[in-house]
Amino acid sequence: MDGVLVDSFAVMREAFTVAYAEVVGAGPAPFDEYNRHLGRYFPDIMRIMGLPLRWE
């Protein structure tokens, strides 16, 4: 690692919001809830939040 740190929080929020709109549809993306679970295994987060595991 070269010591460069990047604050990617805003990009992560935007990516989640776009993916949520494409997969789930209209309505506010529950990013704050998603953020509370960061650090967990992604499939576990999706199950906890009641979201589809595959976002394609």
CSV table of C-alpha atoms in Angstrom, one decimal:
chain,number,residue,atom,x,y,z
A,1,MET,CA,0.0,0.0,0.0
A,2,ASP,CA,1.3,3.5,-0.8
A,3,GLY,CA,-0.3,5.3,2.1
A,4,VAL,CA,-3.1,7.0,0.1
A,5,LEU,CA,-6.5,7.0,1.8
A,6,VAL,CA,-9.6,7.8,-0.1
A,7,ASP,CA,-12.9,8.8,1.4
A,8,SER,CA,-15.3,6.9,-0.8
A,9,PHE,CA,-18.4,7.2,1.3
A,10,ALA,CA,-20.2,9.5,-1.1
A,11,VAL,CA,-19.5,7.2,-4.0
A,12,MET,CA,-20.7,4.2,-2.1
A,13,ARG,CA,-23.9,6.0,-1.2
A,14,GLU,CA,-24.5,6.9,-4.9
A,15,ALA,CA,-23.8,3.4,-6.1
A,16,PHE,CA,-26.1,1.9,-3.5
A,17,THR,CA,-28.9,4.4,-4.4
A,18,VAL,CA,-28.5,3.7,-8.2
A,19,ALA,CA,-28.5,-0.1,-7.7
A,20,TYR,CA,-31.5,0.1,-5.3
A,21,ALA,CA,-33.5,2.1,-7.8
A,22,GLU,CA,-32.7,-0.4,-10.6
A,23,VAL,CA,-33.4,-3.5,-8.7
A,24,VAL,CA,-36.1,-2.6,-6.1
A,25,GLY,CA,-37.7,0.4,-7.8
A,26,ALA,CA,-39.0,3.8,-6.7
A,27,GLY,CA,-38.6,4.9,-3.2
A,28,PRO,CA,-35.7,6.0,-0.9
A,29,ALA,CA,-32.7,3.7,-0.8
A,30,PRO,CA,-32.1,2.6,2.8
A,31,PHE,CA,-28.5,3.6,2.8
A,32,ASP,CA,-28.3,4.5,6.4
A,33,GLU,CA,-29.5,1.0,7.4
A,34,TYR,CA,-27.0,-0.5,4.9
A,35,ASN,CA,-24.3,1.6,6.4
A,36,ARG,CA,-25.0,0.3,9.9
A,37,HIS,CA,-24.2,-3.3,8.7
A,38,LEU,CA,-20.9,-2.5,6.9
A,39,GLY,CA,-18.2,-5.0,7.9
A,40,ARG,CA,-20.6,-7.9,7.7
A,41,TYR,CA,-20.7,-10.4,4.8
A,42,PHE,CA,-22.6,-8.8,2.0
A,43,PRO,CA,-25.2,-11.6,1.6
A,44,ASP,CA,-25.9,-11.4,5.3
A,45,ILE,CA,-26.6,-7.6,4.9
A,46,MET,CA,-29.0,-8.3,2.1
A,47,ARG,CA,-30.8,-11.0,4.1
A,48,ILE,CA,-31.1,-8.7,7.2
A,49,MET,CA,-32.5,-5.9,5.1
A,50,GLY,CA,-34.9,-8.1,3.2
A,51,LEU,CA,-33.2,-7.2,-0.2
A,52,PRO,CA,-32.5,-9.5,-3.1
A,53,LEU,CA,-29.1,-11.1,-2.9
A,54,ARG,CA,-28.5,-10.8,-6.6
A,55,TRP,CA,-28.5,-7.3,-8.0
A,56,GLU,CA,-28.3,-7.9,-11.7
